[in-house]
Coordinates of C-alpha atoms and ligand atoms in Angstrom, one line a residue:
K1 CA 116.8 55.2 156.7
I2 CA 119.0 57.5 155.7
L3 CA 118.7 60.3 153.8
R4 CA 120.3 61.4 150.6
V5 CA 121.3 63.8 149.8
A6 CA 122.4 66.0 146.6
I7 CA 124.1 69.0 147.3
M8 CA 123.8 72.1 144.4
G9 CA 126.7 74.7 144.3
L10 CA 129.7 73.1 144.7
G11 CA 131.8 76.4 147.0
G12 CA 133.0 76.8 150.1
Y13 CA 130.3 76.0 152.4
G14 CA 129.3 73.1 149.8
T15 CA 132.6 71.7 150.7
R16 CA 131.8 72.3 154.2
V17 CA 128.9 70.5 154.4
A18 CA 130.4 67.3 152.0
E19 CA 133.1 67.3 154.6
A20 CA 131.0 67.4 157.3
M21 CA 128.4 65.1 156.1
K22 CA 131.0 61.9 156.4
D23 CA 130.5 61.2 160.3
C24 CA 126.8 61.6 159.5
K25 CA 124.7 58.6 160.9
R26 CA 121.6 59.2 159.1
A27 CA 122.7 61.5 156.0
K28 CA 124.7 60.8 152.9
L29 CA 126.1 62.7 150.2
V30 CA 124.7 60.8 147.2
G31 CA 124.9 63.0 144.7
V32 CA 125.9 66.8 142.8
I33 CA 124.8 69.5 140.5
S34 CA 127.2 71.9 139.4
G35 CA 127.6 74.1 136.3
T36 CA 131.5 73.1 136.6
P37 CA 132.3 69.3 135.2
S38 CA 136.1 69.5 136.8
K39 CA 133.9 70.0 140.3
I40 CA 131.9 66.8 139.6
T41 CA 134.5 64.4 138.2
D42 CA 136.4 65.4 141.8
W43 CA 133.7 65.5 143.7
Q44 CA 132.8 62.0 142.4
K45 CA 135.8 60.5 143.1
K46 CA 136.3 62.2 146.4
Y47 CA 132.9 61.1 147.4
N48 CA 132.0 58.0 145.6
I49 CA 129.4 59.7 143.8
P50 CA 127.8 57.6 140.5
E51 CA 127.5 59.4 137.1
K52 CA 123.8 58.6 137.1
N53 CA 123.5 61.0 140.4
C54 CA 125.0 64.4 138.9
Y55 CA 123.1 66.9 136.9
N56 CA 124.2 70.8 136.1
Y57 CA 122.0 73.8 136.5
E58 CA 120.0 73.0 133.1
N59 CA 118.9 69.1 133.3
F60 CA 118.8 68.9 137.0
D61 CA 114.9 68.8 137.0
A62 CA 115.2 65.6 135.4
I63 CA 116.1 65.0 139.1
K64 CA 112.4 64.0 139.8
N65 CA 113.1 60.4 137.7
N66 CA 116.5 59.4 139.9
P67 CA 114.8 57.4 143.2
D68 CA 118.4 57.7 145.0
I69 CA 118.1 60.9 146.2
D70 CA 115.6 61.9 148.3
A71 CA 116.7 65.8 149.2
V72 CA 118.6 68.8 147.4
Y73 CA 120.6 71.2 149.7
V74 CA 121.2 74.2 147.7
I75 CA 124.0 76.4 148.7
T76 CA 124.7 78.6 146.0
P77 CA 124.7 82.6 146.2
N78 CA 121.2 84.1 147.5
G79 CA 119.8 85.1 144.4
L80 CA 119.4 81.9 143.2
H81 CA 117.8 80.3 145.9
K82 CA 114.6 81.3 144.8
E83 CA 114.4 79.8 141.2
Q84 CA 116.1 76.4 142.3
V85 CA 114.4 75.4 145.3
I86 CA 111.5 76.0 143.4
R87 CA 112.5 73.7 141.1
V88 CA 113.8 71.3 143.1
A89 CA 109.9 71.6 145.2
K90 CA 108.8 70.3 141.7
A91 CA 111.0 67.5 141.0
G92 CA 109.5 66.1 144.3
K93 CA 112.4 66.2 146.2
H94 CA 112.8 68.1 149.7
A95 CA 114.4 71.0 149.5
I96 CA 117.4 72.6 152.6
C97 CA 118.1 75.7 151.3
E98 CA 120.5 77.9 152.5
K99 CA 120.7 80.9 154.7
P100 CA 120.0 83.6 153.7
M101 CA 116.6 81.5 152.5
A102 CA 115.8 84.1 149.4
L103 CA 116.5 87.9 148.7
N104 CA 113.6 89.6 150.8
A105 CA 110.3 87.8 152.4
K106 CA 107.4 87.9 149.6
E107 CA 110.6 85.4 147.6
G108 CA 110.5 83.5 150.9
Q109 CA 106.7 82.5 150.9
E110 CA 106.8 82.0 147.2
M111 CA 109.2 79.2 148.1
V112 CA 107.2 78.1 150.9
D113 CA 104.0 78.2 149.4
A114 CA 105.9 76.2 145.9
C115 CA 107.2 72.9 148.6
K116 CA 103.3 73.2 150.3
A117 CA 101.9 72.4 146.5
N118 CA 104.6 69.7 146.4
N119 CA 104.4 67.5 149.1
V120 CA 108.0 68.3 150.1
K121 CA 110.0 69.6 153.1
L122 CA 112.0 72.4 153.1
L123 CA 114.4 73.7 155.6
V124 CA 117.1 76.2 156.1
G125 CA 120.4 76.0 157.2
Y126 CA 120.4 77.3 160.5
R127 CA 123.1 75.5 161.8
M128 CA 123.5 77.3 165.3
H129 CA 119.6 75.3 165.7
F130 CA 121.6 72.3 167.0
E131 CA 124.5 73.4 168.7
P132 CA 124.8 72.0 172.0
H133 CA 126.2 74.9 173.8
T134 CA 122.8 77.2 172.5
L135 CA 121.3 74.8 172.9
E136 CA 121.9 74.7 176.6
I137 CA 121.4 78.2 177.1
I138 CA 117.9 77.7 175.4
R139 CA 117.1 75.0 177.8
M140 CA 118.4 77.1 181.0
R141 CA 116.4 80.0 179.6
N142 CA 113.0 77.9 179.7
A143 CA 113.8 76.5 183.2
G144 CA 113.7 80.3 184.3
E145 CA 117.3 80.2 184.9
F146 CA 118.0 83.7 183.9
G147 CA 114.4 85.1 185.2
K148 CA 112.6 87.3 182.8
V149 CA 114.9 87.9 180.2
L150 CA 115.1 91.3 179.1
F151 CA 118.0 92.1 177.1
F152 CA 119.7 90.3 174.1
Q153 CA 123.0 92.2 172.0
G154 CA 124.1 90.3 169.0
L155 CA 127.5 91.2 167.5
S156 CA 127.7 89.7 163.9
G157 CA 130.5 90.8 161.3
F158 CA 133.5 90.1 159.7
T159 CA 136.2 92.0 157.2
I160 CA 134.9 91.4 153.8
G161 CA 138.2 91.0 151.3
D162 CA 137.3 90.7 147.3
P163 CA 135.6 93.2 146.1
T164 CA 134.4 91.8 142.6
Q165 CA 132.8 88.8 144.7
W166 CA 129.3 87.9 144.5
R167 CA 128.4 88.7 148.4
L168 CA 129.0 92.3 147.3
N169 CA 126.8 92.2 144.0
K170 CA 123.2 93.2 145.1
A171 CA 121.2 91.1 142.0
L172 CA 123.3 87.9 143.6
A173 CA 123.3 88.6 147.7
G174 CA 120.5 90.8 148.0
G175 CA 122.4 93.2 150.1
G176 CA 125.7 93.1 152.0
S177 CA 126.4 92.0 155.5
M178 CA 123.0 91.9 157.0
M179 CA 121.9 89.0 154.1
D180 CA 125.3 87.3 155.0
I181 CA 126.1 87.0 159.2
G182 CA 123.7 90.2 160.4
I183 CA 121.4 87.7 160.2
Y184 CA 122.7 85.6 162.5
S185 CA 122.0 88.2 165.3
I186 CA 118.5 88.8 164.3
N187 CA 117.3 84.8 164.5
G188 CA 119.8 84.9 167.5
S189 CA 118.2 87.5 169.3
R190 CA 114.5 85.0 168.3
Y191 CA 116.0 81.9 169.9
M192 CA 117.8 83.5 172.9
I193 CA 114.7 85.9 173.8
G194 CA 112.2 82.7 172.8
E195 CA 110.2 85.5 171.4
D196 CA 109.2 87.0 167.5
P197 CA 109.8 90.6 167.9
V198 CA 107.1 92.8 167.1
W199 CA 108.8 96.1 166.2
V200 CA 112.6 96.8 164.7
T201 CA 114.3 100.3 164.0
A202 CA 117.9 100.7 162.1
Q203 CA 120.6 102.7 161.1
E204 CA 122.8 102.2 158.4
T205 CA 127.0 103.7 158.4
K206 CA 128.4 103.3 155.3
N207 CA 132.2 104.3 155.5
N208 CA 133.4 103.1 152.1
P209 CA 130.6 103.7 149.1
Q210 CA 133.3 102.4 146.5
K211 CA 133.3 99.1 147.6
F212 CA 129.7 98.7 149.3
K213 CA 127.9 99.8 146.5
E214 CA 124.5 101.1 146.9
G215 CA 121.8 98.5 148.2
V216 CA 125.1 97.2 149.7
D217 CA 125.1 97.6 153.3
E218 CA 128.5 97.6 154.9
T219 CA 127.6 98.2 158.3
I220 CA 123.6 98.1 159.8
Q221 CA 122.9 98.8 163.7
F222 CA 119.2 97.6 164.5
Q223 CA 117.3 97.1 167.1
L224 CA 114.0 95.0 168.2
G225 CA 111.3 95.0 170.3
F226 CA 109.4 92.0 172.3
P227 CA 106.2 91.2 173.3
G228 CA 107.4 90.4 176.9
G229 CA 109.5 93.5 177.4
A230 CA 112.8 92.0 176.3
V231 CA 115.1 94.7 174.1
A232 CA 117.8 93.9 171.8
S233 CA 120.5 95.7 170.4
C234 CA 122.5 94.3 167.6
L235 CA 125.0 94.9 165.0
S236 CA 126.0 93.5 161.4
T237 CA 128.7 94.2 159.6
Y238 CA 131.4 93.8 156.9
S239 CA 134.2 95.6 158.2
M240 CA 135.6 94.5 161.3
N241 CA 137.2 90.8 162.2
N242 CA 136.4 88.5 165.2
L243 CA 133.0 90.4 166.1
D244 CA 130.6 87.1 166.8
R245 CA 129.2 87.3 170.4
F246 CA 126.0 87.2 171.7
F247 CA 124.5 88.1 175.4
L248 CA 121.7 87.5 176.9
N249 CA 120.2 89.0 180.8
G250 CA 117.6 88.2 182.4
T251 CA 115.9 89.0 185.9
K252 CA 118.0 86.9 187.4
G253 CA 121.3 85.9 185.4
F254 CA 123.6 86.2 182.0
A255 CA 124.5 83.8 178.7
E256 CA 127.2 84.8 177.1
L257 CA 128.6 83.0 173.8
L258 CA 131.9 83.7 172.4
P259 CA 132.0 83.4 169.9
A260 CA 128.4 82.2 169.2
T261 CA 127.7 81.4 165.7
G262 CA 131.8 80.8 164.1
Y263 CA 132.4 77.4 163.2
G264 CA 133.7 76.4 166.6
P265 CA 134.7 75.9 169.0
I266 CA 131.5 77.7 170.1
K267 CA 132.4 78.8 173.7
G268 CA 129.6 79.9 176.4
R269 CA 129.1 81.0 180.3
T270 CA 126.7 82.0 182.1
N271 CA 126.2 83.8 185.7
K272 CA 126.3 80.2 187.4
G273 CA 129.9 79.7 185.4
E274 CA 131.5 78.1 182.2
L275 CA 129.3 76.0 179.8
E276 CA 130.2 72.6 179.7
A277 CA 128.4 71.5 176.3
P278 CA 130.2 68.8 173.6
V279 CA 132.3 70.9 170.9
V280 CA 130.8 69.4 167.4
T281 CA 130.9 69.8 163.7
H282 CA 128.0 72.0 163.7
Q283 CA 127.2 70.5 160.0
T284 CA 127.3 67.1 160.6
V285 CA 124.9 67.3 163.6
Q286 CA 122.8 69.7 161.4
M287 CA 122.1 67.1 158.6
D288 CA 121.6 63.8 160.8
A289 CA 118.7 66.7 162.8
M290 CA 117.4 67.3 159.5
A291 CA 117.3 63.7 158.3
G292 CA 115.4 63.1 161.2
I293 CA 113.0 66.1 160.9
I294 CA 112.6 64.9 157.0
L295 CA 112.3 61.3 157.2
N296 CA 110.4 61.0 160.7
N297 CA 108.9 64.3 161.3
E298 CA 111.5 64.4 164.2
K299 CA 110.4 68.7 165.9
P300 CA 113.5 70.6 166.6
V301 CA 113.7 72.5 169.4
V302 CA 114.1 75.3 167.9
P303 CA 112.3 75.1 164.1
V304 CA 114.1 75.5 160.7
D305 CA 111.4 74.7 158.6
G306 CA 110.8 78.1 155.7
E307 CA 107.9 79.2 157.7
E308 CA 110.5 80.4 160.2
A309 CA 112.8 81.6 157.9
V310 CA 110.2 84.1 156.2
K311 CA 109.9 85.5 159.5
D312 CA 114.2 86.5 159.6
L313 CA 113.6 87.6 155.6
K314 CA 110.2 89.9 157.4
I315 CA 112.7 91.2 159.6
I316 CA 115.6 92.2 157.1
D317 CA 112.9 94.2 154.9
A318 CA 111.6 96.0 157.9
I319 CA 115.5 96.8 158.6
Y320 CA 116.1 97.6 155.2
E321 CA 113.0 99.8 155.3
A322 CA 114.2 101.5 158.9
C323 CA 117.6 102.4 157.2
K324 CA 115.7 104.6 154.5
T325 CA 112.7 105.8 156.4
S326 CA 114.2 106.4 159.9
N327 CA 110.8 105.2 160.9
K328 CA 110.3 102.5 164.0
I329 CA 108.8 99.5 161.9
E330 CA 105.8 97.3 163.1
L331 CA 106.6 93.7 163.0
K332 CA 103.7 90.9 162.2
L333 CA 105.8 87.7 161.6
Ligands
LIG1 P1 131.1 80.6 146.9 O1 131.1 81.3 146.3 O2 131.7 79.8 148.2 O3 130.1 78.7 146.7 C1 129.5 79.2 145.9 C2 128.7 78.7 144.7 O4 127.9 78.7 144.0 C3 130.5 78.0 143.4 O5 130.6 76.7 143.6 C4 129.6 79.1 142.2 O6 130.3 78.1 141.2 C5 128.3 78.1 142.6 N1 127.5 79.4 141.3 C6 126.5 78.5 140.6 N2 126.0 79.9 140.0 C7 126.2 80.9 140.8 C8 126.4 82.3 139.6 N3 125.5 82.8 138.9 N4 127.3 83.2 140.8 C9 128.6 83.0 141.3 N5 128.0 81.2 141.7 C10 127.9 81.0 141.6 O7 129.7 80.9 148.5 P2 129.5 80.1 149.5 O8 130.5 80.3 150.7 O9 129.4 78.4 149.3 O10 128.0 80.3 150.0 C11 126.7 79.5 149.1 C12 125.7 80.2 149.9 O11 126.3 79.3 151.7 C13 125.1 81.6 150.7 O12 124.0 81.5 150.3 C14 125.3 81.6 152.1 O13 125.2 83.0 152.7 C15 125.5 80.5 152.5 N6 126.6 80.2 153.7 C16 126.0 79.6 154.8 C17 126.8 79.7 155.7 C18 126.4 78.6 157.0 O14 127.1 78.7 157.8 N7 125.3 78.3 157.2 C19 128.3 79.6 156.0 C20 129.1 79.8 154.6 C21 128.0 80.3 153.5

């Protein structure tokens, strides 16, 4: 069986996913949800989408009565995810939601609960969880090849342009760089170390308060402590380009991903040499794997379900609190 997917939000990333899905073996783009009629007609032509599988933001609850769509992939600004995913769940369709799943952990939990109540699955678009270099490092770590892991460094950033875009609007983005790119270092620290953190400290730097308004972070450094004794030191920023590096060190050796989370090609090396993992289109392997998770209950090496994503939101909530209070915040994930 093939997972039949409708994409909600036909913007930059929605387009990238649609293009990547052309090569999927187990997932197919069959529908769209958009507020822009001209985009709908463009996509209909490009991806051969029938009229009956096209919706807008007012009428998409009617997808409930459409037996030809299994799942909706929500790829809209962060502040819209909660309401949209809950409406998808109520329509009885599986939801795939882009990261960050929501603006905070409370919202994320509401989405998890709604999907459970409606007996649909909720997955979050963590494409690195299916990336071969990343998975090879996780395999090596699990095999003990780095010894006892004690340190992770995550550097995540790019220079953001247009000051009027939704990513710099607190209501739609939920914050700044942390919500968008810093989340990769948070999530990465968890899959690279293989544990969930138990405390966090964080410090914010803002050089441009005109561009980065109240509640929109420009640069945050944060530190995470893990139960096995490892520490993570991370940076999230909207003011530096080409900042995309993960570094893991244990008692026996190291692993580096550089770049670590960009669209690729990802490059990796360890103390044993260069990693020779296949170069893939992330969204193609992600959507094929997600089809397996949704249709056949397959278990990914690193989970991508809503509960996992709420953990990242709890960490983000704590990072913002730590920036405000300078306190070390205990985490209960
Ligand atoms: P974008 O601005 O390119 O596209 C957003 C789309 O949402 C547009 O088509 C826009 O018309 C639509 N939209 C609907 N309602 C809107 C509203 N009220 N205000 C503004 N736009 C509205 O953004 P994007 O880069 O495609 O990001 C969308 C989501 O995907 C975000 O949550 C982002 O974090 C995520 N994303 C994930 C990755 C990844 O690698 N996993 C990469 C980029 C973006």
